[in-house]
């Protein structure tokens, strides 16, 4: 873990709001819990047997968000 905090001035108010929401929803989860949650997503299921990376546009269809 970094000893230096992030430079929040690099983010817009909207981006900071999104980061805050994500932290609220998922901040208490560990890596295994996040992994399990992601495996319920259609995007993961669609690409699981593929060497193709999941496209960022798939983020708009995530159920967890």
Short mmCIF file of C-alpha atoms in Angstrom, two decimals:
data_model
loop_
_atom_site.label_atom_id
_atom_site.label_comp_id
_atom_site.label_asym_id
_atom_site.label_seq_id
_atom_site.Cartn_x
_atom_site.Cartn_y
_atom_site.Cartn_z
CA UNK A 1 0.00 0.00 0.00
CA UNK A 2 1.26 3.43 -0.91
CA UNK A 3 2.39 5.74 1.86
CA UNK A 4 1.50 8.72 -0.31
CA UNK A 5 -2.14 9.60 -0.97
CA UNK A 6 -3.47 10.19 -4.49
CA UNK A 7 -3.35 13.61 -6.12
CA UNK A 8 -7.10 14.23 -6.17
CA UNK A 9 -6.64 17.46 -8.13
CA UNK A 10 -6.18 15.28 -11.22
CA UNK A 11 -9.85 14.22 -11.05
CA UNK A 12 -12.99 16.14 -11.96
CA UNK A 13 -15.83 16.47 -9.44
CA UNK A 14 -17.80 13.89 -11.43
CA UNK A 15 -14.89 11.42 -11.38
CA UNK A 16 -14.43 11.90 -7.63
CA UNK A 17 -18.14 11.26 -7.12
CA UNK A 18 -17.91 8.03 -9.11
CA UNK A 19 -14.85 6.90 -7.15
CA UNK A 20 -16.68 7.65 -3.90
CA UNK A 21 -19.69 5.57 -5.02
CA UNK A 22 -17.48 2.64 -6.05
CA UNK A 23 -15.62 2.79 -2.74
CA UNK A 24 -18.94 2.82 -0.85
CA UNK A 25 -20.29 -0.20 -2.78
CA UNK A 26 -17.15 -2.32 -2.98
CA UNK A 27 -14.65 -0.93 -0.46
CA UNK A 28 -15.47 -3.53 2.18
CA UNK A 29 -14.96 -6.49 -0.14
CA UNK A 30 -11.79 -8.53 -0.41
CA UNK A 31 -10.23 -9.76 -3.67
CA UNK A 32 -12.02 -13.12 -3.56
CA UNK A 33 -15.41 -11.47 -3.04
CA UNK A 34 -14.81 -9.02 -5.89
CA UNK A 35 -13.69 -11.85 -8.16
CA UNK A 36 -16.79 -13.90 -7.34
CA UNK A 37 -19.03 -10.90 -7.95
CA UNK A 38 -17.41 -10.19 -11.31
CA UNK A 39 -17.92 -13.77 -12.45
CA UNK A 40 -21.70 -13.25 -12.27
CA UNK A 41 -21.42 -10.47 -14.85
CA UNK A 42 -22.42 -11.22 -18.44
CA UNK A 43 -19.27 -9.49 -19.69
CA UNK A 44 -17.05 -11.93 -17.79
CA UNK A 45 -19.13 -14.95 -18.84
CA UNK A 46 -18.97 -13.86 -22.48
CA UNK A 47 -15.18 -13.52 -22.51
CA UNK A 48 -14.13 -16.24 -20.02
CA UNK A 49 -13.04 -18.73 -22.70
CA UNK A 50 -11.51 -16.08 -24.93
CA UNK A 51 -8.03 -14.62 -25.07
CA UNK A 52 -9.69 -11.32 -25.99
CA UNK A 53 -9.68 -8.69 -23.23
CA UNK A 54 -13.07 -7.48 -22.05
CA UNK A 55 -13.86 -4.23 -23.84
CA UNK A 56 -14.34 -1.15 -21.65
CA UNK A 57 -17.75 -0.56 -23.28
CA UNK A 58 -18.98 -3.63 -21.35
CA UNK A 59 -18.81 -1.53 -18.16
CA UNK A 60 -22.10 0.11 -19.12
CA UNK A 61 -23.93 -3.21 -18.75
CA UNK A 62 -22.53 -4.29 -15.37
CA UNK A 63 -25.23 -5.44 -12.95
CA UNK A 64 -23.21 -4.68 -9.82
CA UNK A 65 -23.06 -1.00 -10.69
#
